[in-house]
Tab-separated table of N, CA, C and O in Angstrom:
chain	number	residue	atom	x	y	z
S	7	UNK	N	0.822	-1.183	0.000
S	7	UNK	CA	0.000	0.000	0.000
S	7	UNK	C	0.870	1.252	0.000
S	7	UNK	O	0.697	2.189	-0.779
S	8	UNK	N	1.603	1.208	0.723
S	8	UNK	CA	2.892	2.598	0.949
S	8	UNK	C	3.769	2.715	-0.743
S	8	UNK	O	4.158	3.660	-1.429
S	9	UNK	N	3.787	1.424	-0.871
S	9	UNK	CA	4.379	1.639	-2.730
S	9	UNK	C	3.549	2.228	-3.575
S	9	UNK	O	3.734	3.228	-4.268
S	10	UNK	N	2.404	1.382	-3.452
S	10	UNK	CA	0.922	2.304	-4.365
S	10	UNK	C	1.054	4.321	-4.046
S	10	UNK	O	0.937	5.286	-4.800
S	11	UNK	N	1.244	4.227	-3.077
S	11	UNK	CA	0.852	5.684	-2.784
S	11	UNK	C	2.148	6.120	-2.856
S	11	UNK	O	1.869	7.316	-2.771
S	12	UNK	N	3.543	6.108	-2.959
S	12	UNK	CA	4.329	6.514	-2.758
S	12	UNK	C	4.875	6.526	-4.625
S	12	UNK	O	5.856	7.240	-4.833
S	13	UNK	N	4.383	5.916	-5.662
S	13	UNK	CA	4.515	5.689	-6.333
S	13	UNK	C	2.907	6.883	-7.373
S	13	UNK	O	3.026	7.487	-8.439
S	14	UNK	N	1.956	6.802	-6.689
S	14	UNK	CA	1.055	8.260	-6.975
S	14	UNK	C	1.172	9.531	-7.305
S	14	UNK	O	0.882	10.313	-8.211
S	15	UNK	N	2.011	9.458	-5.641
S	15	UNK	CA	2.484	10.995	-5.439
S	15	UNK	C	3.639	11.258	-6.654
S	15	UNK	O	3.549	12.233	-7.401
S	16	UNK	N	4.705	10.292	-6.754
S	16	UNK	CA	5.601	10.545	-7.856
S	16	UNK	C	5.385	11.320	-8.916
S	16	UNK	O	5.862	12.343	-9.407
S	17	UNK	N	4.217	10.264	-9.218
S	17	UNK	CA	3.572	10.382	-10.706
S	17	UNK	C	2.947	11.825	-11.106
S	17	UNK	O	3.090	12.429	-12.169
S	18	UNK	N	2.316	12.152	-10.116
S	18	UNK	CA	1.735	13.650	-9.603
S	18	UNK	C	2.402	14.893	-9.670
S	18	UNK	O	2.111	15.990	-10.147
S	19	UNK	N	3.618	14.313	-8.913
S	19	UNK	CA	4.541	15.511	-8.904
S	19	UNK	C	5.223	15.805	-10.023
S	19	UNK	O	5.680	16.920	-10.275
S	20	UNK	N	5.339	14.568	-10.908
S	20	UNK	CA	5.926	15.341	-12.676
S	20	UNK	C	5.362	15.558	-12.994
S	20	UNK	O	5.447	16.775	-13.162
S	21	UNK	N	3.961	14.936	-13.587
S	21	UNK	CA	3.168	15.639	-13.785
S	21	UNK	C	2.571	17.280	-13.962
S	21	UNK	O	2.407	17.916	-15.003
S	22	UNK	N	2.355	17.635	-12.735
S	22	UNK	CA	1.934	18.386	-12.134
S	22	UNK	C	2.754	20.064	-12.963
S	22	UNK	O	2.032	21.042	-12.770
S	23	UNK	N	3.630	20.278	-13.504
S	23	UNK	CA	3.893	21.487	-14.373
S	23	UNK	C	3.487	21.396	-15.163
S	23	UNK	O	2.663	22.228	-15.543
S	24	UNK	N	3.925	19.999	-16.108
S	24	UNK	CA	3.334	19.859	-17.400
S	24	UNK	C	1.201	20.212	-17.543
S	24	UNK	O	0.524	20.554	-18.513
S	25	UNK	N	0.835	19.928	-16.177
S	25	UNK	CA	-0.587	19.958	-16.504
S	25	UNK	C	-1.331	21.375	-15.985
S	25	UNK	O	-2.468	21.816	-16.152
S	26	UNK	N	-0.101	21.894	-15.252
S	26	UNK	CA	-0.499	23.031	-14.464
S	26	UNK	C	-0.530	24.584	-15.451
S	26	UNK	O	0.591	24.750	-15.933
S	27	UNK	N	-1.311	25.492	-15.773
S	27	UNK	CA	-1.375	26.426	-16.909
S	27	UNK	C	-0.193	27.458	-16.747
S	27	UNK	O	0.527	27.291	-15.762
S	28	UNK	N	0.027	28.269	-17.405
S	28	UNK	CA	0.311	29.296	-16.974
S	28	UNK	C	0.213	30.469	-16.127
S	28	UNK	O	1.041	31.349	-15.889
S	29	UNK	N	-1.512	30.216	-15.541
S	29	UNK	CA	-2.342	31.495	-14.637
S	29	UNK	C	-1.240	31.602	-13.314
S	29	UNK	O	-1.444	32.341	-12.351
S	30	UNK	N	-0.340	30.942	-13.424
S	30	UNK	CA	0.637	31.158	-12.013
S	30	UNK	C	1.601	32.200	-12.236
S	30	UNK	O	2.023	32.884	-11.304
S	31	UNK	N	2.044	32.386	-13.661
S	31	UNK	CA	3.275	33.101	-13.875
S	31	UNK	C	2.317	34.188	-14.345
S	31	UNK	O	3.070	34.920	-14.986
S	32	UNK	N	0.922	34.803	-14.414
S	32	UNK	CA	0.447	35.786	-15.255
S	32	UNK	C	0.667	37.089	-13.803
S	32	UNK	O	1.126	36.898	-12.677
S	33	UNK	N	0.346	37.855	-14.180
S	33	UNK	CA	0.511	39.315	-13.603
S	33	UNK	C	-0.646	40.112	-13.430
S	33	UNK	O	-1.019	40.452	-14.552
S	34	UNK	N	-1.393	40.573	-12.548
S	34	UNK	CA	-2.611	41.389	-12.770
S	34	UNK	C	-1.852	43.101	-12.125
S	34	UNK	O	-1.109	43.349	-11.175
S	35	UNK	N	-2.415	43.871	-13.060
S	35	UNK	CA	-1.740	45.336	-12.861
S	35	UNK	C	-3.442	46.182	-13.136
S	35	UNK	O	-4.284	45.953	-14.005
S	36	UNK	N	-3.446	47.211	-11.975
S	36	UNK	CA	-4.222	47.998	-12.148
S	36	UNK	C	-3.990	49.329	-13.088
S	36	UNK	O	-3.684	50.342	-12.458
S	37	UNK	N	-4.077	49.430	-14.261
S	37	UNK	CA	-3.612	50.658	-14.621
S	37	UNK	C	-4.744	51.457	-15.586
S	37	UNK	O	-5.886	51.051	-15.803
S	38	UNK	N	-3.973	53.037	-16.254
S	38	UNK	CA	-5.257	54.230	-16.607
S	38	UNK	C	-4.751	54.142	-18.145
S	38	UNK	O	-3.711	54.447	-18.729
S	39	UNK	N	-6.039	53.557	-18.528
S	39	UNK	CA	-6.005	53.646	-20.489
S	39	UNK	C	-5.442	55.080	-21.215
S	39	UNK	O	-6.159	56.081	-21.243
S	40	UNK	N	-4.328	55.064	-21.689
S	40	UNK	CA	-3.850	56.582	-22.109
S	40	UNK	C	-4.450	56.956	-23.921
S	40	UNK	O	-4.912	57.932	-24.511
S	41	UNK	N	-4.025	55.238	-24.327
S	41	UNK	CA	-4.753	55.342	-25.860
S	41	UNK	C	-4.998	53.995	-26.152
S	41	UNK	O	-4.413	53.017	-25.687
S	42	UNK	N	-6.172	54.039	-27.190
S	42	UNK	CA	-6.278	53.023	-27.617
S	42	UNK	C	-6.494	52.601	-28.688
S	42	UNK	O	-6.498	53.665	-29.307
S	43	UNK	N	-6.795	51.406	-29.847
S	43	UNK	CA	-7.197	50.724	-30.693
S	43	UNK	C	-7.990	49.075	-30.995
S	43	UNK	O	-7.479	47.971	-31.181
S	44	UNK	N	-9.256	49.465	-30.947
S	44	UNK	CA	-9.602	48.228	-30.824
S	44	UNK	C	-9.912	47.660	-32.537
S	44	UNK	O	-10.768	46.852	-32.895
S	45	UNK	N	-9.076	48.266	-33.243
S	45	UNK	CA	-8.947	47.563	-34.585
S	45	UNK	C	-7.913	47.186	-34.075
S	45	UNK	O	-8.212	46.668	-32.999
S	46	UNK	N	-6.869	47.153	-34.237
S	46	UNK	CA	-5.511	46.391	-33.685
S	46	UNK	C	-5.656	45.799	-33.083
S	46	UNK	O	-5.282	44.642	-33.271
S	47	UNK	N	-6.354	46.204	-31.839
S	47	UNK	CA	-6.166	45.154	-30.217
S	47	UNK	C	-4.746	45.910	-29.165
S	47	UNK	O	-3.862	45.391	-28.484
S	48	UNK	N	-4.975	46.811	-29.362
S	48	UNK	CA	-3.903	47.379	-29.034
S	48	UNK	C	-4.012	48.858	-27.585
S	48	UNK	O	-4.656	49.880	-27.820
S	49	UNK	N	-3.710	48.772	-27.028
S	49	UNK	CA	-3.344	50.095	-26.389
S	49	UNK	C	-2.422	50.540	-25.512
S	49	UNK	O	-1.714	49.656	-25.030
S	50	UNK	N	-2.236	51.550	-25.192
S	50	UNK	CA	-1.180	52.144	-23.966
S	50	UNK	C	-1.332	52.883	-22.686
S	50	UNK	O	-1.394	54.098	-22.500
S	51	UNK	N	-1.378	51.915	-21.856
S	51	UNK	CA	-1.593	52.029	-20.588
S	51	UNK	C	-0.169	52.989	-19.579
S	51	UNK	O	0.935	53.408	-19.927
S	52	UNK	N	-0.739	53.008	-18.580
S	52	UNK	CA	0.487	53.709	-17.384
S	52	UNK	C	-0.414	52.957	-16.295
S	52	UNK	O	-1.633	52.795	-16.241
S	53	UNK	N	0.794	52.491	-15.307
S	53	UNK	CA	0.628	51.710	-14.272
S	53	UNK	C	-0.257	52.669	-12.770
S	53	UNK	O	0.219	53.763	-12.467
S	54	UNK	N	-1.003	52.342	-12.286
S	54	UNK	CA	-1.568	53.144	-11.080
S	54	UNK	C	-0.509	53.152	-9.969
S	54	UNK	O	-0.310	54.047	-9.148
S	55	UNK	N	-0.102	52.409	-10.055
S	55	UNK	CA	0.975	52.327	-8.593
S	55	UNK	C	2.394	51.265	-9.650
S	55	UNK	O	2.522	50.128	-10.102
S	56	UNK	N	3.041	52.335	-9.599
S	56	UNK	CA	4.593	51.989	-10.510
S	56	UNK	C	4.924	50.290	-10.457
S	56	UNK	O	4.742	49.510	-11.391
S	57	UNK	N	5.523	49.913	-8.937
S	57	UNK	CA	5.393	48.839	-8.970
S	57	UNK	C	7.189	48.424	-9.351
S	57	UNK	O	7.875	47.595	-8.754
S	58	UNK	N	7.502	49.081	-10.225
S	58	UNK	CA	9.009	48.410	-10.823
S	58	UNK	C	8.272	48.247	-12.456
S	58	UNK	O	9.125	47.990	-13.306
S	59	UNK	N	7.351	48.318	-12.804
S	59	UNK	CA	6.939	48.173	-13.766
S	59	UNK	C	7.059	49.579	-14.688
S	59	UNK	O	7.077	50.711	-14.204
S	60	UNK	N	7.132	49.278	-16.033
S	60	UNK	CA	7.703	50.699	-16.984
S	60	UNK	C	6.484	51.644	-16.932
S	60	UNK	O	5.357	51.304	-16.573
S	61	UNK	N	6.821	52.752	-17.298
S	61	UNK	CA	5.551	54.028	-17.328
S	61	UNK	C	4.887	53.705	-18.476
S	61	UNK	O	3.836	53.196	-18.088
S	62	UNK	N	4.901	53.710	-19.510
S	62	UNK	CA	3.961	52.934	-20.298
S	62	UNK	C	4.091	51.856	-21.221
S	62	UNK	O	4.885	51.678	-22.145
S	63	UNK	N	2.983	51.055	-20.702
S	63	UNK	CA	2.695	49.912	-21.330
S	63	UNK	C	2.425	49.662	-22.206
S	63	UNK	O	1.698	50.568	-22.614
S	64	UNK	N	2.560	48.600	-23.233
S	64	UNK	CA	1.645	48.251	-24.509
S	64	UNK	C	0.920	47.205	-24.451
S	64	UNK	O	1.450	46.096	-24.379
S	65	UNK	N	-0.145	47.330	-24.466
S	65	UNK	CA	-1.014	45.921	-24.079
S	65	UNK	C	-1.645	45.332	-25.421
S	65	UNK	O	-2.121	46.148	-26.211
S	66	UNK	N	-1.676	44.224	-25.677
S	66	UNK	CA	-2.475	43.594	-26.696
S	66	UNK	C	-3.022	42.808	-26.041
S	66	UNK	O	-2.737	42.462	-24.895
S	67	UNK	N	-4.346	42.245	-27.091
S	67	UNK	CA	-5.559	42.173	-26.398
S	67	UNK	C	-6.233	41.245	-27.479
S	67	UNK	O	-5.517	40.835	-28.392
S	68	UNK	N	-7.293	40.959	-27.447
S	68	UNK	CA	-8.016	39.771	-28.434
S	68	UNK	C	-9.260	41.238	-28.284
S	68	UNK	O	-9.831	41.578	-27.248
S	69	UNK	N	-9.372	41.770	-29.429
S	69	UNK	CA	-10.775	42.850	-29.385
S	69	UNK	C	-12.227	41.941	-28.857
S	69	UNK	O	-13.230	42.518	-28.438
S	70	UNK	N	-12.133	40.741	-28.948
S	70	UNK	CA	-13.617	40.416	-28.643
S	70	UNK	C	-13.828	40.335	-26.629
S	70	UNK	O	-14.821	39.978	-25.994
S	71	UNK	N	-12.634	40.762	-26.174
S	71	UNK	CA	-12.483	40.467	-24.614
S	71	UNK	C	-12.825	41.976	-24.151
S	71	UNK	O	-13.655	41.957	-23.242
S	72	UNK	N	-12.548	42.868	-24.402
S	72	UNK	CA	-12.370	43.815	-24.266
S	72	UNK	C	-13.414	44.348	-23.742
S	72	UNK	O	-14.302	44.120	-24.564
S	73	UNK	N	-14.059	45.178	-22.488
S	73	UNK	CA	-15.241	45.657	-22.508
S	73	UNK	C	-15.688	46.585	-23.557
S	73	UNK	O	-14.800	47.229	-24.115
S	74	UNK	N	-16.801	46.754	-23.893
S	74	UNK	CA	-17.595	47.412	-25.408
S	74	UNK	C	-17.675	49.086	-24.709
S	74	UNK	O	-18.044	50.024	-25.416
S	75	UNK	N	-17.317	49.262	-23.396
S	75	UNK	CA	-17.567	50.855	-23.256
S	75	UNK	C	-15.961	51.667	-23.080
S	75	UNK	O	-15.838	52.885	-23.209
S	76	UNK	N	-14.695	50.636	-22.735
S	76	UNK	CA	-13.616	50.794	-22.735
S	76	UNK	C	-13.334	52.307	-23.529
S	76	UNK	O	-13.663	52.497	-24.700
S	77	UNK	N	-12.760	53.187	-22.790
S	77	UNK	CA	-12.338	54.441	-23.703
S	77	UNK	C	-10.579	54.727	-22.864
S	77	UNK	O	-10.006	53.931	-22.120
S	78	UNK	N	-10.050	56.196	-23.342
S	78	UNK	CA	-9.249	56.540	-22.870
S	78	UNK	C	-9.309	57.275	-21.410
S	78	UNK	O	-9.832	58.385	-21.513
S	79	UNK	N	-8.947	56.976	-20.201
S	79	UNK	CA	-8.986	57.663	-19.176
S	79	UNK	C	-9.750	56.676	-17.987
S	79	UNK	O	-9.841	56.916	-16.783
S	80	UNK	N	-10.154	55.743	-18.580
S	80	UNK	CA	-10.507	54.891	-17.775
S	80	UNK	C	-9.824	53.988	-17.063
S	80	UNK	O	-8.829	53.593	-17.671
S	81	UNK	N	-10.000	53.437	-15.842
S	81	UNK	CA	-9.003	52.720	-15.114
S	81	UNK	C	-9.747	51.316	-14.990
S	81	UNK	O	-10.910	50.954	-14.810
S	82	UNK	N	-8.347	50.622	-15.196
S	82	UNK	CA	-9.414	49.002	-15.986
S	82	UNK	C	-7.971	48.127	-14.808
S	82	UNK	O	-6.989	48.653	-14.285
S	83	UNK	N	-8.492	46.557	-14.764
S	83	UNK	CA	-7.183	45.664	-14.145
S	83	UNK	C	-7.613	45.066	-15.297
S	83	UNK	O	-8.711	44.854	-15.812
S	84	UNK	N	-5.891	44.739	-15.711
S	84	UNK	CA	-5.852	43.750	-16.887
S	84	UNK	C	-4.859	42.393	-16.861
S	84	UNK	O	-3.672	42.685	-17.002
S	85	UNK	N	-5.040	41.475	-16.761
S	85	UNK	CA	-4.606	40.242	-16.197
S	85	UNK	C	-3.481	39.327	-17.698
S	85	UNK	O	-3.973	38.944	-18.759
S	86	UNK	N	-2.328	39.225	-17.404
S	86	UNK	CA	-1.928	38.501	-18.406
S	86	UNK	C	-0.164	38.336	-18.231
S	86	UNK	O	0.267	38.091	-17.104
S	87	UNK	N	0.615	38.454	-19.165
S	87	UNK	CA	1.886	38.460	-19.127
S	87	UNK	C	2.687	39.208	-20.074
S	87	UNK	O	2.811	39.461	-21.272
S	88	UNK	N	3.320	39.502	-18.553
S	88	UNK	CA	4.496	41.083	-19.137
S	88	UNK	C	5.566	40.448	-19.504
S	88	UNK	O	6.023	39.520	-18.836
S	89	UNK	N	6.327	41.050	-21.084
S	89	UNK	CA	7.617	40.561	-21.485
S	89	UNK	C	8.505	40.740	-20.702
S	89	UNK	O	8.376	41.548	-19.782
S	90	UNK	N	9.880	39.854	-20.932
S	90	UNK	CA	10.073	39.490	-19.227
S	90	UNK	C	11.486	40.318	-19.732
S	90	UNK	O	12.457	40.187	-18.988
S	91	UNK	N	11.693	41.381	-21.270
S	91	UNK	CA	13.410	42.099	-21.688
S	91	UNK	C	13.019	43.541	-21.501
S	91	UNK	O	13.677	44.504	-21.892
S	92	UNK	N	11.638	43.585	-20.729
S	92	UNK	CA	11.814	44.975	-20.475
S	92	UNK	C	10.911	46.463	-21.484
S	92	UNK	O	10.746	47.653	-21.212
S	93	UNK	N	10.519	45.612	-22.667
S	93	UNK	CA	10.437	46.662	-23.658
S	93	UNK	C	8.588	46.993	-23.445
S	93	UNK	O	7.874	47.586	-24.253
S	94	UNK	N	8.277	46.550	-22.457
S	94	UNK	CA	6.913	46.983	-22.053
S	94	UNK	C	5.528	46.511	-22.766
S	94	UNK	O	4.440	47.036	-23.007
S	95	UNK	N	6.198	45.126	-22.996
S	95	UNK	CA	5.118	44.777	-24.051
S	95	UNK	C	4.159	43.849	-23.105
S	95	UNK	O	4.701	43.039	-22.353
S	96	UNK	N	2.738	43.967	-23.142
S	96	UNK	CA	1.942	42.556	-22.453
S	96	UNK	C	1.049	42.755	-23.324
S	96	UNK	O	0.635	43.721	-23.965
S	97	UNK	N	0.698	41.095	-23.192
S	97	UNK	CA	-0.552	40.194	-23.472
S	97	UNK	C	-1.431	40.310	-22.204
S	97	UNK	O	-1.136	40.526	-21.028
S	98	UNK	N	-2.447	40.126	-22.744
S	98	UNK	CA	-3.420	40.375	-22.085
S	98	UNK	C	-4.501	38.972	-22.229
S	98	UNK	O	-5.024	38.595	-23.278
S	99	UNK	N	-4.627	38.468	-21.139
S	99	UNK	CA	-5.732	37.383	-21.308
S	99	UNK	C	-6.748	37.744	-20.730
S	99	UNK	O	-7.801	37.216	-21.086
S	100	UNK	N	-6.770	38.626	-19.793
S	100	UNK	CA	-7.954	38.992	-19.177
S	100	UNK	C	-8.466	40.978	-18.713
S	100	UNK	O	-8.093	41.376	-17.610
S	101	UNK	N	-9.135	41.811	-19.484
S	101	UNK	CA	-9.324	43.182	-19.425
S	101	UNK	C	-10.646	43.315	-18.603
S	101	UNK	O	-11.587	42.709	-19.116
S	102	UNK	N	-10.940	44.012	-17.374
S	102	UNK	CA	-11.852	44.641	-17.316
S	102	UNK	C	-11.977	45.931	-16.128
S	102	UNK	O	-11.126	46.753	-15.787
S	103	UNK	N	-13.499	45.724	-15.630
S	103	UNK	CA	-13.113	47.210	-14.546
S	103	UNK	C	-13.142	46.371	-13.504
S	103	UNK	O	-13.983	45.475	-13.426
S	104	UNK	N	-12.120	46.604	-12.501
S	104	UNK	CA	-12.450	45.790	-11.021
S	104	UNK	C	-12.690	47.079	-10.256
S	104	UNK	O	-12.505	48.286	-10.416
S	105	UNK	N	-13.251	46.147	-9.236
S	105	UNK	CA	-14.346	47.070	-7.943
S	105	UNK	C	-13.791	46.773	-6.853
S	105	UNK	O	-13.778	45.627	-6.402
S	106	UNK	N	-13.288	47.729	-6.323
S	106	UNK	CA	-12.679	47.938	-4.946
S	106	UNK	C	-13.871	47.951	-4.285
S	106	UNK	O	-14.181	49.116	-4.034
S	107	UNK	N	-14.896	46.946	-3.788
S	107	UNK	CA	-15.748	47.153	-2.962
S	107	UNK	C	-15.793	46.007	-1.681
S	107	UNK	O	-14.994	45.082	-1.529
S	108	UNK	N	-16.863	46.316	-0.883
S	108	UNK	CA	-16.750	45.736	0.178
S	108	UNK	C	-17.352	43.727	-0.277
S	108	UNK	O	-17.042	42.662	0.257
S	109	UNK	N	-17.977	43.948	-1.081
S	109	UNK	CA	-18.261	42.461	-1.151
S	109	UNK	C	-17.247	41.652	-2.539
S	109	UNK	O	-18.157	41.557	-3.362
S	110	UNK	N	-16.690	41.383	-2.859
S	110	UNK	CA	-15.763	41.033	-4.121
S	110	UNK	C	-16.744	39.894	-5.043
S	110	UNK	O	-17.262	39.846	-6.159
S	111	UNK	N	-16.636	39.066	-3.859
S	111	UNK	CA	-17.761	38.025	-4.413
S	111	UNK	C	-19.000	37.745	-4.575
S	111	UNK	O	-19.465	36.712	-5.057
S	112	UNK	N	-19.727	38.939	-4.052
S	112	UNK	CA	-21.295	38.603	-3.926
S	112	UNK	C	-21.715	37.897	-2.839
S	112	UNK	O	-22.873	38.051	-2.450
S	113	UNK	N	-21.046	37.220	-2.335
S	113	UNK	CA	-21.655	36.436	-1.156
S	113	UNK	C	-22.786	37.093	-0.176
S	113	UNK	O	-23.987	36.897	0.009
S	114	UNK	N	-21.723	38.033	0.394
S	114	UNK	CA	-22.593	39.010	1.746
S	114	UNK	C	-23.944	39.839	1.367
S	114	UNK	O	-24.829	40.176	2.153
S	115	UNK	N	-23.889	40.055	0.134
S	115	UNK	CA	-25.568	40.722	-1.079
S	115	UNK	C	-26.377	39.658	-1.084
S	115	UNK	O	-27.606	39.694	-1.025
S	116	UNK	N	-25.391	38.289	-1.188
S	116	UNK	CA	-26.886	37.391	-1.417
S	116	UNK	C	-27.570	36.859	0.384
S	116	UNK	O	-28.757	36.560	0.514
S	117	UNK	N	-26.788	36.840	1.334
S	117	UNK	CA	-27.244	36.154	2.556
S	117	UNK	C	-28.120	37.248	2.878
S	117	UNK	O	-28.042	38.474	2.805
S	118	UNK	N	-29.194	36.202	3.353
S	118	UNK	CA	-30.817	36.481	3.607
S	118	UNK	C	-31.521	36.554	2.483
S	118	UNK	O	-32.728	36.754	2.618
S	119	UNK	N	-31.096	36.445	1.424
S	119	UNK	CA	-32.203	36.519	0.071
S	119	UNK	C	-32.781	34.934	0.156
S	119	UNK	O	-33.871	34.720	-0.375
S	120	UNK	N	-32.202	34.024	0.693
S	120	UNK	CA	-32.777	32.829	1.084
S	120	UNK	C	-34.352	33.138	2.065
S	120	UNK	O	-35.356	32.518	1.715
S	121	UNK	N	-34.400	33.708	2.767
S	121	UNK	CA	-34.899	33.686	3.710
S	121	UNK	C	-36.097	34.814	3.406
S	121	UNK	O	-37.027	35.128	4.149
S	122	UNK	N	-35.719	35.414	1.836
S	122	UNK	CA	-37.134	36.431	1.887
S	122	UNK	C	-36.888	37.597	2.231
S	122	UNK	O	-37.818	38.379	2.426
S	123	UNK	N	-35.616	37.964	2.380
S	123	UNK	CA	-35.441	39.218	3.044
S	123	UNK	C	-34.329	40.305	1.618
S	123	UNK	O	-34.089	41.512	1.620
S	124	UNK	N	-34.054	39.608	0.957
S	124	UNK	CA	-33.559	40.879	-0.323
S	124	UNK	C	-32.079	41.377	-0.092
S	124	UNK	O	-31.250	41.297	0.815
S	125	UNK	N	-32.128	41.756	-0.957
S	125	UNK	CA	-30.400	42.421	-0.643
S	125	UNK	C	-30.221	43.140	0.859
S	125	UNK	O	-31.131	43.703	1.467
S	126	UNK	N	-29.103	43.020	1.229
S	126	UNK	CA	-28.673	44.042	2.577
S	126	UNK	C	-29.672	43.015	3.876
S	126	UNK	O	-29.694	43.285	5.077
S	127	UNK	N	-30.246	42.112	3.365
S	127	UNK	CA	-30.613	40.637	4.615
S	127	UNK	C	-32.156	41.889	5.031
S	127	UNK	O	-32.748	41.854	6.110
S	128	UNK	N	-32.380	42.520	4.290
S	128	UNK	CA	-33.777	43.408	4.670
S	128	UNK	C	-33.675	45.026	5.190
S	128	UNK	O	-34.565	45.856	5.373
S	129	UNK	N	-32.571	45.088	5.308
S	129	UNK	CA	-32.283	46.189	5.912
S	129	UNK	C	-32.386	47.447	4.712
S	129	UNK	O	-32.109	47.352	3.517
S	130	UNK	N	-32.877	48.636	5.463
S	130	UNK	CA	-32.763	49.175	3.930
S	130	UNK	C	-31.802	50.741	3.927
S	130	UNK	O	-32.315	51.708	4.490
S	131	UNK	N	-30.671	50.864	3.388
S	131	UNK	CA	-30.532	52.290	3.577
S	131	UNK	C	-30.959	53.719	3.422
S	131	UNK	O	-30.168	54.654	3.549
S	132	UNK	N	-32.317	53.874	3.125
S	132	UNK	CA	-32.750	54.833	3.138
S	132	UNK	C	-33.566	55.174	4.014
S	132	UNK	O	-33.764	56.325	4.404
S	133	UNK	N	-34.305	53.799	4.525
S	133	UNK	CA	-35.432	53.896	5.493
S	133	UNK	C	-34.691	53.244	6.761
S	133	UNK	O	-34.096	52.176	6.609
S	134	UNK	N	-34.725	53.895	8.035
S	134	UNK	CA	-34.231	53.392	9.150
S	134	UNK	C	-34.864	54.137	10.253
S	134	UNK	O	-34.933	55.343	10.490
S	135	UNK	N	-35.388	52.907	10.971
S	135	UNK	CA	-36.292	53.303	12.368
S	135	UNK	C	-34.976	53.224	13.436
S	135	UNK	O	-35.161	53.758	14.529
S	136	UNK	N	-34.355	52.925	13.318
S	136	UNK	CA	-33.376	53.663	14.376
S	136	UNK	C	-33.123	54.820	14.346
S	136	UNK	O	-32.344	55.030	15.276
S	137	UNK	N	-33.494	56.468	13.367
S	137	UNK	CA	-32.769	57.181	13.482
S	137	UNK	C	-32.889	57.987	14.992
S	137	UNK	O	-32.087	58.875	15.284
C-alpha cells in the first residue's frame, strides 16, 4: 500500500507542471487607459501604482475580450503576461473594470435573500427606524 501511494504521489509531482497552466506566472496590474485601438487590439496604458513596472505599457488584447464601453482615461485591471526584456510589451488574457468594494464576491448581497429578506438581509438604507 505505501508503494501504491508513494509511487502516486511521484507520478503527480511530474506531472503536475506539465498539466499546471500558466495562470501562475500571469501578472494582474491595475492601470489608466492613455490610448487606444480596438482595430488592432492594441493600447497604452500607465501603471496606477509603478510597482518596478515601466511608465507605459503596450497591451495587446483579443478585441472580442475587451469591454464594449472601454475608452481613454478609464481605469481598468488587466490580467496577463508582461515581457520578461523589459520593452513593455503585455498580453493580455484577461481586461476589465475591477471594484474595490466591500463584497468582491457577492456572497454578503446574497445572505438572507434565502430567507425572503432581499439584498442588505432586509435592511434598507434609506429607510431606518433607528434614526
Amino acid at each position: 500500500m505505501r508503494w501504491f501511494l508513494l509511487a502516486t504521489i511521484s507520478i503527480f509531482w511530474a506531472l503536475l507542471p506539465v498539466s499546471m497552466p500558466d495562470a501562475l506566472s500571469q501578472e494582474a496590474l491595475t492601470v489608466r487607459v492613455i490610448s487606444l485601438d480596438h482595430d488592432q487590439g492594441a493600447m497604452i496604458v500607465e501603471p496606477v501604482s509603478t510597482g518596478g513596472y515601466p511608465e507605459r505599457i503596450t497591451v495587446h488584447y483579443d478585441p472580442d475580450q475587451a469591454p464594449p464601453r472601454l475608452s481613454p482615461q478609464d481605469i481598468i485591471r488587466i490580467q496577463g503576461l508582461l515581457s520578461p526584456d523589459g520593452s513593455g510589451q503585455f498580453t493580455a488574457s484577461h481586461i476589465g473594470y475591477g471594484k474595490n468594494t466591500a463584497d468582491p464576491t457577492g456572497v454578503r448581497s446574497r445572505i438572507g435573500k434565502c430567507r425572503g429578506q432581499g439584498y442588505r438581509g432586509g435592511k434598507s438604507q434609506e429607510k431606518s427606524w433607528r434614526k
